[in-house]
Amino acid sequence: MPKISAATVADHRAQQRRALVDAARELLESEGDAAAVTFAAVARRTGLARNSVYKYFADRAELLSAVVRESAPRWTERITAAMAAADTPEQRVAAYVRAQCELVRDGEHRIARALAGDRDAAALREAAGHAHRELLTPLITALVELGDNRPEFTAQLLQGLVNATVTALESGAPYAPTTDRATTMAVAALSAIREEHKQGRGELREAEGI
């Protein structure tokens, strides 16, 4: 049994597991390629024997899923913090767009990009799907405040705009003007949604003879 540096065996296992996840994330960030994450590579970074990694993860897909689950809260916290600092629903939506662009600018999105084309991508979809739902939650809340009667659908469409912006940034588009354009488009879409909602209410009132 390896030397235990924690108070209990359970704490030791948690520390080792954390170290393996951190090593996998560091490889993704530095190499930009999920193929770099192998049990041999993470074992070298943590000082473990390659076979010892199997005590914590059944296979690399499970390890990569853990990276997604444990990285997502950092991304979500940055986005929700930016939105919480805004005063109006419109400003919160703008902050949602800008915060994700900032993640790309700061290199945080490299993990998601590296995983997207991995051979175990299918196994990662469940973990990524949960992260995606967590990401949309604050946006949906802002849309509800705006009176959107289909906030989940609108959130998906706005995230599509963000995804296109992310792709442009990763392809070399200049950060500031690209982010400004995406933010302007998102806020303009909210105005259209508000007007559509007002017209819908007006038509309903006319139908009811009010």
Backbone as JSON, one array per atom type, in Angstrom:
{
  "sequence": "MPKISAATVADHRAQQRRALVDAARELLESEGDAAAVTFAAVARRTGLARNSVYKYFADRAELLSAVVRESAPRWTERITAAMAAADTPEQRVAAYVRAQCELVRDGEHRIARALAGDRDAAALREAAGHAHRELLTPLITALVELGDNRPEFTAQLLQGLVNATVTALESGAPYAPTTDRATTMAVAALSAIREEHKQGRGELREAEGI",
  "N": [[0.85, -1.2, 0.0], [0.56, 2.25, -0.82], [2.3, 5.03, 0.71], [0.4, 6.85, 3.05], [-0.71, 10.11, 3.04], [-2.74, 11.47, 4.15], [-5.39, 11.94, 6.63], [-7.04, 9.72, 6.77], [-7.67, 6.58, 5.04], [-9.69, 6.96, 3.18], [-9.57, 9.74, 2.79], [-7.05, 9.89, 1.68], [-7.43, 8.49, -0.74], [-9.22, 10.23, -1.94], [-7.57, 12.46, -2.28], [-5.66, 11.45, -4.06], [-7.27, 10.85, -6.26], [-8.15, 13.42, -6.9], [-5.7, 14.53, -7.65], [-5.15, 13.08, -9.97], [-7.24, 13.88, -11.67], [-6.64, 16.62, -11.84], [-4.17, 16.44, -13.12], [-4.93, 15.38, -15.59], [-6.5, 17.49, -16.55], [-4.56, 19.51, -16.75], [-2.96, 18.47, -18.76], [-4.73, 18.56, -20.91], [-5.04, 21.35, -21.12], [-2.44, 22.2, -21.68], [-1.61, 20.73, -23.92], [-3.78, 20.8, -25.64], [-5.11, 18.72, -26.8], [-7.03, 15.9, -26.51], [-6.03, 13.38, -26.85], [-3.62, 13.34, -25.62], [-4.09, 12.72, -23.04], [-3.53, 10.08, -21.3], [-3.46, 7.06, -19.32], [-0.86, 6.46, -18.66], [0.4, 8.94, -18.97], [-0.88, 10.63, -17.06], [-0.22, 9.22, -14.8], [2.56, 9.55, -14.68], [2.68, 12.28, -14.13], [1.62, 12.42, -11.6], [3.12, 10.75, -10.06], [2.38, 8.16, -9.67], [2.12, 4.6, -10.19], [1.33, 3.27, -13.41], [-0.64, 1.23, -13.44], [-1.9, 1.76, -11.05], [-3.66, 3.81, -11.51], [-5.96, 2.67, -12.38], [-7.27, 1.98, -10.1], [-8.75, 4.1, -9.44], [-10.11, 5.04, -11.68], [-12.02, 3.48, -14.16], [-11.53, 3.56, -16.88], [-10.17, 5.72, -19.49], [-12.24, 7.31, -20.46], [-13.92, 7.6, -18.29], [-12.24, 9.05, -16.63], [-11.89, 11.42, -18.15], [-14.53, 12.3, -18.16], [-14.8, 12.98, -15.51], [-13.09, 15.16, -15.44], [-14.56, 16.99, -17.0], [-16.9, 17.29, -15.4], [-15.82, 18.43, -13.11], [-14.56, 20.7, -13.97], [-16.52, 22.27, -15.09], [-18.05, 23.69, -13.03], [-16.31, 25.84, -12.43], [-16.38, 27.35, -14.76], [-19.13, 27.97, -14.85], [-19.42, 29.42, -12.48], [-17.93, 31.73, -13.03], [-19.48, 32.86, -15.04], [-22.03, 33.21, -13.81], [-21.29, 34.95, -11.78], [-20.55, 37.22, -13.22], [-23.01, 37.85, -14.35], [-24.52, 38.33, -12.06], [-23.5, 40.73, -11.24], [-24.64, 42.54, -12.88], [-27.27, 44.94, -13.55], [-29.8, 44.89, -14.82], [-32.12, 42.69, -16.6], [-31.45, 42.66, -19.35], [-28.79, 43.55, -19.27], [-27.73, 41.43, -17.86], [-27.97, 39.32, -19.67], [-26.22, 40.28, -21.63], [-23.88, 40.15, -20.14], [-23.68, 37.43, -19.85], [-23.03, 36.59, -22.44], [-20.58, 37.96, -22.83], [-19.01, 36.92, -20.75], [-18.59, 34.28, -21.5], [-17.13, 34.64, -23.8], [-14.87, 35.73, -22.65], [-13.9, 33.51, -21.3], [-12.94, 32.02, -23.43], [-10.97, 33.78, -24.37], [-9.24, 33.7, -22.18], [-8.3, 31.15, -22.28], [-9.66, 29.07, -21.07], [-11.55, 27.65, -22.46], [-10.23, 25.8, -23.92], [-10.17, 23.25, -22.91], [-12.75, 22.16, -23.35], [-12.75, 22.3, -26.15], [-10.64, 20.6, -26.79], [-11.67, 18.18, -25.96], [-13.81, 17.77, -27.62], [-13.35, 16.45, -30.08], [-12.52, 13.97, -29.32], [-11.87, 10.42, -29.18], [-13.42, 9.2, -27.28], [-15.61, 10.79, -27.11], [-18.38, 10.34, -27.22], [-18.9, 9.07, -24.81], [-18.53, 11.17, -23.14], [-20.66, 12.84, -23.37], [-22.81, 12.8, -21.57], [-21.8, 13.92, -19.17], [-21.03, 16.4, -20.21], [-23.5, 17.32, -21.07], [-24.86, 17.76, -18.67], [-23.28, 19.82, -17.63], [-23.8, 21.74, -19.56], [-26.52, 22.26, -19.16], [-26.4, 23.37, -16.61], [-25.05, 25.68, -17.26], [-26.9, 27.1, -18.77], [-28.86, 27.79, -16.95], [-28.73, 30.34, -15.4], [-29.14, 32.12, -17.53], [-31.68, 31.45, -18.49], [-33.17, 32.23, -16.28], [-32.85, 35.04, -16.4], [-34.2, 35.54, -18.78], [-36.8, 34.8, -18.13], [-37.38, 36.85, -16.34], [-37.6, 38.87, -18.15], [-39.99, 38.36, -19.25], [-40.25, 36.42, -21.18], [-42.0, 33.92, -22.83], [-41.09, 31.5, -23.65], [-38.58, 30.65, -22.43], [-36.57, 28.63, -22.19], [-36.23, 27.7, -24.81], [-35.46, 30.06, -26.1], [-33.07, 30.51, -24.74], [-31.5, 28.4, -25.68], [-31.23, 29.17, -28.36], [-29.85, 31.6, -28.08], [-27.52, 30.62, -26.94], [-26.59, 29.27, -29.12], [-25.78, 31.42, -30.71], [-23.68, 32.31, -29.12], [-22.02, 30.06, -29.29], [-21.3, 30.18, -32.0], [-19.88, 32.54, -31.96], [-17.76, 31.85, -30.28], [-16.51, 29.93, -31.91], [-15.67, 31.61, -33.97], [-13.84, 33.26, -32.58], [-11.94, 31.38, -31.8], [-10.98, 30.79, -34.24], [-9.45, 32.89, -34.86], [-10.62, 35.43, -35.03], [-10.76, 38.92, -34.18], [-10.77, 39.76, -30.75], [-12.18, 41.93, -29.24], [-13.97, 43.46, -31.12], [-15.47, 41.3, -32.12], [-16.67, 40.18, -29.86], [-18.13, 42.4, -29.0], [-19.94, 42.68, -31.14], [-21.4, 40.27, -31.01], [-22.58, 40.56, -28.49], [-24.17, 42.83, -28.89], [-25.97, 41.8, -30.79], [-27.26, 39.83, -29.28], [-28.58, 41.34, -27.28], [-30.2, 42.91, -28.9], [-31.88, 40.94, -29.88], [-33.39, 40.41, -27.63], [-34.98, 42.67, -27.45], [-36.62, 42.29, -29.65], [-37.97, 40.01, -28.83], [-39.35, 40.98, -26.61], [-41.07, 42.79, -27.87], [-42.55, 41.05, -29.45], [-43.84, 39.63, -27.47], [-45.4, 41.64, -26.34], [-47.09, 42.23, -28.49], [-48.41, 39.82, -28.7], [-49.86, 39.77, -26.32], [-51.49, 41.94, -26.81], [-53.03, 41.03, -28.95], [-54.37, 39.0, -27.68], [-55.9, 40.4, -25.84], [-57.57, 41.8, -27.61], [-58.98, 39.66, -28.72], [-60.4, 38.85, -26.55], [-62.06, 40.92, -26.26], [-61.36, 43.13, -24.78]],
  "CA": [[0.0, 0.0, 0.0], [1.38, 3.47, -0.85], [2.3, 5.83, 1.93], [-0.78, 7.7, 3.15], [-0.38, 11.46, 3.52], [-3.96, 12.07, 4.67], [-5.79, 11.44, 7.94], [-7.66, 8.41, 6.62], [-7.53, 5.97, 3.73], [-10.67, 7.61, 2.3], [-9.02, 11.06, 2.44], [-5.92, 9.64, 0.79], [-7.97, 8.15, -2.05], [-9.79, 11.46, -2.51], [-6.45, 13.28, -2.71], [-5.06, 10.85, -5.25], [-8.21, 11.03, -7.35], [-8.08, 14.83, -7.25], [-4.43, 14.75, -8.34], [-5.27, 12.51, -11.31], [-8.11, 14.77, -12.44], [-5.87, 17.83, -12.1], [-3.14, 16.12, -14.12], [-5.6, 15.25, -16.89], [-6.88, 18.83, -16.99], [-3.34, 20.22, -17.13], [-2.55, 17.95, -20.07], [-5.66, 19.13, -21.9], [-4.75, 22.77, -21.28], [-1.11, 22.43, -22.26], [-1.47, 20.08, -25.23], [-4.91, 21.11, -26.51], [-5.48, 17.5, -27.51], [-7.44, 14.88, -25.54], [-5.22, 12.18, -27.05], [-2.48, 13.43, -24.7], [-4.51, 12.21, -21.73], [-3.47, 8.62, -21.17], [-3.18, 6.68, -17.94], [0.58, 6.55, -18.47], [0.77, 10.34, -18.83], [-1.33, 11.17, -15.77], [0.54, 8.53, -13.76], [3.85, 10.22, -14.58], [2.52, 13.6, -13.51], [1.23, 12.29, -10.19], [4.06, 9.87, -9.37], [1.78, 6.85, -9.44], [2.32, 3.57, -11.21], [0.23, 3.3, -14.38], [-1.7, 0.32, -13.01], [-2.6, 2.32, -9.9], [-4.72, 4.71, -11.97], [-7.17, 1.86, -12.53], [-7.94, 1.91, -8.81], [-9.58, 5.3, -9.31], [-10.92, 5.21, -12.89], [-12.08, 2.23, -14.92], [-10.94, 3.81, -18.19], [-9.9, 7.15, -19.71], [-13.51, 8.01, -20.64], [-14.38, 7.96, -16.95], [-11.35, 10.12, -16.16], [-12.22, 12.64, -18.87], [-15.84, 12.74, -17.68], [-14.55, 13.64, -14.23], [-12.52, 16.48, -15.76], [-15.67, 17.85, -17.43], [-17.78, 17.58, -14.26], [-15.15, 19.25, -12.1], [-14.17, 21.98, -14.58], [-17.72, 23.05, -15.4], [-18.42, 24.68, -12.0], [-15.47, 27.04, -12.54], [-16.92, 28.15, -15.86], [-20.45, 28.46, -14.46], [-19.25, 30.44, -11.44], [-17.51, 32.98, -13.67], [-20.61, 33.42, -15.78], [-23.05, 33.66, -12.87], [-20.76, 36.11, -11.06], [-20.66, 38.36, -14.14], [-24.43, 38.19, -14.48], [-25.0, 38.86, -10.79], [-23.03, 42.11, -11.1], [-25.42, 43.39, -13.78], [-28.44, 45.52, -12.89], [-31.05, 44.61, -15.52], [-32.08, 41.42, -17.34], [-30.69, 42.86, -20.59], [-27.37, 43.59, -18.93], [-27.33, 40.08, -17.45], [-27.77, 38.54, -20.9], [-24.97, 40.76, -22.22], [-22.79, 39.61, -19.32], [-23.62, 36.0, -20.17], [-22.28, 36.47, -23.69], [-19.21, 38.44, -22.64], [-18.27, 36.03, -19.85], [-18.15, 33.1, -22.25], [-16.04, 35.1, -24.68], [-13.7, 35.89, -21.79], [-13.37, 32.17, -21.05], [-12.15, 31.68, -24.61], [-9.79, 34.66, -24.35], [-8.33, 33.29, -21.11], [-7.82, 29.79, -22.5], [-10.45, 28.08, -20.35], [-12.35, 26.85, -23.38], [-9.37, 24.83, -24.58], [-10.53, 21.92, -22.43], [-13.92, 21.72, -24.1], [-12.38, 22.13, -27.55], [-9.8, 19.41, -26.89], [-12.49, 16.99, -25.74], [-14.88, 17.66, -28.62], [-13.05, 15.49, -31.12], [-11.87, 12.79, -28.75], [-12.48, 9.14, -29.54], [-14.39, 8.86, -26.25], [-16.54, 11.92, -27.01], [-19.73, 9.85, -26.95], [-18.98, 8.78, -23.39], [-18.45, 12.42, -22.4], [-21.84, 13.67, -23.62], [-23.65, 12.92, -20.38], [-21.17, 14.91, -18.29], [-21.09, 17.69, -20.89], [-24.89, 17.74, -21.07], [-25.16, 18.32, -17.34], [-22.59, 21.12, -17.55], [-24.49, 22.68, -20.44], [-27.77, 22.66, -18.48], [-26.02, 24.29, -15.54], [-24.64, 26.93, -17.89], [-28.08, 27.82, -19.27], [-29.79, 28.15, -15.88], [-28.83, 31.79, -15.14], [-29.67, 32.79, -18.71], [-33.12, 31.21, -18.47], [-33.72, 33.08, -15.22], [-32.91, 36.41, -16.91], [-35.24, 35.59, -19.81], [-38.09, 34.78, -17.42], [-37.57, 38.2, -15.83], [-37.97, 39.71, -19.29], [-41.33, 37.99, -19.68], [-40.2, 35.48, -22.3], [-42.86, 32.78, -22.55], [-40.36, 30.28, -24.04], [-37.2, 30.99, -22.05], [-35.61, 27.55, -22.46], [-35.96, 27.7, -26.25], [-34.68, 31.26, -26.4], [-31.73, 30.31, -24.19], [-30.78, 27.53, -26.61], [-30.9, 29.96, -29.54], [-28.79, 32.55, -27.71], [-26.28, 29.86, -26.78], [-26.1, 29.02, -30.48], [-25.04, 32.62, -31.09], [-22.42, 32.28, -28.37], [-21.17, 29.01, -29.87], [-20.75, 30.69, -33.26], [-18.88, 33.55, -31.59], [-16.61, 31.1, -29.77], [-15.84, 29.36, -33.07], [-14.98, 32.72, -34.65], [-12.69, 33.68, -31.76], [-10.92, 30.33, -31.86], [-10.43, 30.79, -35.6], [-8.59, 34.05, -35.01], [-11.33, 36.71, -35.11], [-10.33, 39.83, -33.11], [-11.6, 39.57, -29.57], [-13.07, 43.02, -28.84], [-15.09, 43.71, -32.02], [-16.3, 40.11, -32.24], [-17.46, 40.09, -28.63], [-19.09, 43.51, -29.02], [-20.99, 42.39, -32.13], [-22.24, 39.2, -30.46], [-23.36, 41.11, -27.39], [-25.18, 43.69, -29.49], [-26.97, 40.95, -31.42], [-28.03, 39.17, -28.23], [-29.45, 42.33, -26.65], [-31.21, 43.27, -29.91], [-32.85, 39.84, -29.93], [-34.28, 40.56, -26.49], [-35.95, 43.71, -27.81], [-37.59, 41.66, -30.55], [-38.78, 39.09, -28.02], [-40.25, 41.81, -25.81], [-42.09, 43.33, -28.77], [-43.4, 39.92, -29.82], [-44.66, 39.34, -26.3], [-46.39, 42.72, -26.22], [-48.08, 42.06, -29.55], [-49.21, 38.65, -28.35], [-50.79, 40.16, -25.27], [-52.48, 42.81, -27.42], [-53.95, 40.21, -29.73], [-55.22, 38.28, -26.74], [-56.88, 41.35, -25.29], [-58.57, 42.06, -28.64], [-59.82, 38.48, -28.85], [-61.28, 38.79, -25.38], [-62.94, 42.09, -26.3], [-61.0, 44.07, -23.72]],
  "C": [[0.88, 1.24, 0.0], [1.28, 4.23, 0.46], [1.13, 6.79, 1.92], [-0.4, 9.04, 3.75], [-1.61, 12.17, 4.07], [-4.35, 11.39, 5.99], [-6.35, 10.03, 7.86], [-7.4, 7.87, 5.22], [-8.48, 6.65, 2.73], [-10.17, 8.99, 1.85], [-7.86, 10.91, 1.46], [-6.41, 9.32, -0.63], [-8.55, 9.39, -2.73], [-8.68, 12.38, -3.03], [-5.83, 12.75, -4.0], [-5.97, 11.03, -6.47], [-8.18, 12.48, -7.85], [-6.82, 15.13, -8.06], [-4.49, 14.21, -9.77], [-6.14, 13.38, -12.2], [-7.37, 16.05, -12.8], [-4.81, 17.59, -13.18], [-3.76, 16.0, -15.5], [-5.98, 16.62, -17.42], [-5.66, 19.63, -17.46], [-2.83, 19.75, -18.5], [-3.44, 18.5, -21.18], [-5.33, 20.59, -22.18], [-3.44, 23.0, -22.0], [-0.98, 21.87, -23.67], [-2.58, 20.44, -26.19], [-5.41, 19.91, -27.28], [-5.8, 16.42, -26.47], [-6.62, 13.61, -25.68], [-4.0, 12.17, -26.11], [-2.8, 12.86, -23.33], [-4.57, 10.69, -21.79], [-3.18, 8.3, -19.71], [-1.68, 6.77, -17.66], [1.0, 7.99, -18.21], [0.35, 10.91, -17.47], [-0.6, 10.48, -14.62], [1.9, 9.19, -13.57], [3.73, 11.54, -13.84], [2.22, 13.51, -12.01], [2.17, 11.38, -9.39], [3.49, 8.51, -9.04], [2.23, 5.86, -10.51], [1.1, 3.57, -12.13], [-0.93, 2.42, -13.93], [-2.51, 0.86, -11.83], [-3.75, 3.23, -10.31], [-6.04, 3.95, -12.08], [-7.91, 1.69, -11.2], [-8.94, 3.06, -8.63], [-10.53, 5.49, -10.5], [-10.86, 3.93, -13.71], [-11.41, 2.38, -16.28], [-10.78, 5.31, -18.37], [-11.19, 7.94, -19.92], [-14.06, 8.45, -19.29], [-13.53, 9.09, -16.37], [-11.69, 11.44, -16.83], [-13.59, 13.19, -18.45], [-15.7, 13.47, -16.34], [-13.96, 15.03, -14.44], [-13.63, 17.45, -16.15], [-16.52, 18.26, -16.23], [-17.12, 18.54, -13.27], [-14.65, 20.58, -12.65], [-15.38, 22.88, -14.78], [-18.11, 24.04, -14.32], [-17.59, 25.94, -12.06], [-16.01, 27.95, -13.62], [-18.26, 28.78, -15.45], [-20.34, 29.58, -13.44], [-18.81, 31.77, -12.04], [-18.67, 33.66, -14.38], [-21.67, 33.97, -14.83], [-22.58, 34.88, -12.09], [-20.87, 37.36, -11.93], [-22.11, 38.8, -14.28], [-24.98, 38.82, -13.21], [-24.6, 40.32, -10.59], [-23.81, 43.07, -11.97], [-26.73, 43.81, -13.12], [-29.78, 45.12, -13.53], [-30.97, 43.27, -16.23], [-31.29, 41.54, -18.63], [-29.19, 42.86, -20.32], [-26.86, 42.22, -18.49], [-27.12, 39.18, -18.67], [-26.47, 38.96, -21.59], [-23.77, 40.2, -21.46], [-22.59, 38.13, -19.58], [-22.78, 35.77, -21.43], [-20.81, 36.84, -23.47], [-18.39, 37.48, -21.78], [-17.78, 34.8, -20.59], [-17.05, 33.47, -23.24], [-14.75, 35.27, -23.88], [-13.06, 34.54, -21.47], [-12.51, 31.71, -22.22], [-10.85, 32.48, -24.62], [-8.76, 34.18, -23.34], [-7.87, 31.84, -21.23], [-8.63, 28.7, -21.83], [-11.21, 27.14, -21.29], [-11.52, 25.78, -24.1], [-9.71, 23.41, -24.16], [-11.69, 21.36, -23.23], [-13.58, 21.45, -25.55], [-11.54, 20.86, -27.73], [-10.62, 18.13, -26.78], [-13.46, 16.73, -26.88], [-14.6, 16.59, -29.67], [-12.43, 14.2, -30.61], [-12.61, 11.51, -29.14], [-13.51, 8.67, -28.51], [-15.44, 9.95, -26.08], [-17.96, 11.47, -26.67], [-19.92, 9.58, -25.46], [-18.98, 10.05, -22.55], [-19.74, 13.24, -22.5], [-22.69, 13.85, -22.39], [-23.1, 13.97, -19.43], [-21.26, 16.3, -18.91], [-22.52, 18.23, -20.9], [-25.3, 18.35, -19.76], [-24.52, 19.69, -17.21], [-23.31, 22.16, -18.39], [-25.79, 23.16, -19.8], [-27.48, 23.63, -17.35], [-25.67, 25.67, -16.09], [-25.84, 27.76, -18.31], [-28.98, 28.34, -18.15], [-29.86, 29.64, -15.6], [-29.38, 32.57, -16.32], [-31.19, 32.63, -18.76], [-33.8, 32.09, -17.43], [-33.87, 34.52, -15.71], [-34.01, 36.55, -17.96], [-36.63, 35.55, -19.2], [-38.4, 36.17, -16.88], [-38.01, 39.16, -16.93], [-39.38, 39.39, -19.8], [-41.37, 37.05, -20.86], [-41.06, 34.27, -21.95], [-42.26, 31.45, -23.01], [-38.88, 30.45, -23.7], [-36.19, 29.89, -22.35], [-35.22, 27.53, -23.93], [-35.1, 28.89, -26.64], [-33.24, 31.12, -25.91], [-30.89, 29.44, -25.12], [-30.34, 28.31, -27.85], [-29.77, 30.95, -29.24], [-27.46, 31.83, -27.51], [-25.71, 29.48, -28.14], [-25.31, 30.19, -31.01], [-23.68, 32.65, -30.4], [-21.48, 31.23, -28.97], [-20.52, 29.47, -31.17], [-19.66, 31.72, -32.99], [-17.61, 32.89, -31.09], [-15.8, 30.51, -30.93], [-15.05, 30.44, -33.82], [-13.73, 33.15, -33.89], [-11.58, 32.65, -31.85], [-10.28, 30.25, -33.24], [-9.6, 32.03, -35.88], [-9.28, 35.39, -35.15], [-10.88, 37.6, -33.95], [-11.31, 39.83, -31.96], [-12.62, 40.68, -29.36], [-14.22, 43.25, -29.82], [-16.02, 42.51, -32.18], [-17.22, 39.96, -31.04], [-18.51, 41.2, -28.59], [-20.24, 43.22, -29.98], [-21.94, 41.32, -31.59], [-23.13, 39.71, -29.34], [-24.48, 42.0, -27.9], [-26.31, 42.87, -30.11], [-27.86, 40.27, -30.37], [-29.02, 40.13, -27.59], [-30.55, 42.77, -27.62], [-32.27, 42.2, -30.01], [-33.84, 39.94, -28.77], [-35.35, 41.61, -26.76], [-37.03, 43.13, -28.71], [-38.51, 40.73, -29.79], [-39.79, 39.86, -27.19], [-41.39, 42.34, -26.66], [-43.06, 42.22, -29.19], [-44.35, 39.58, -28.68], [-45.76, 40.38, -26.13], [-47.49, 42.57, -27.26], [-49.0, 40.88, -29.25], [-50.25, 38.98, -27.3], [-51.89, 41.06, -25.84], [-53.5, 42.03, -28.21], [-54.89, 39.44, -28.82], [-56.29, 39.18, -26.16], [-57.97, 41.66, -26.32], [-59.52, 40.88, -28.78], [-60.8, 38.35, -27.7], [-62.22, 39.99, -25.3], [-62.61, 43.09, -25.21], [-60.56, 45.4, -24.33]]
}
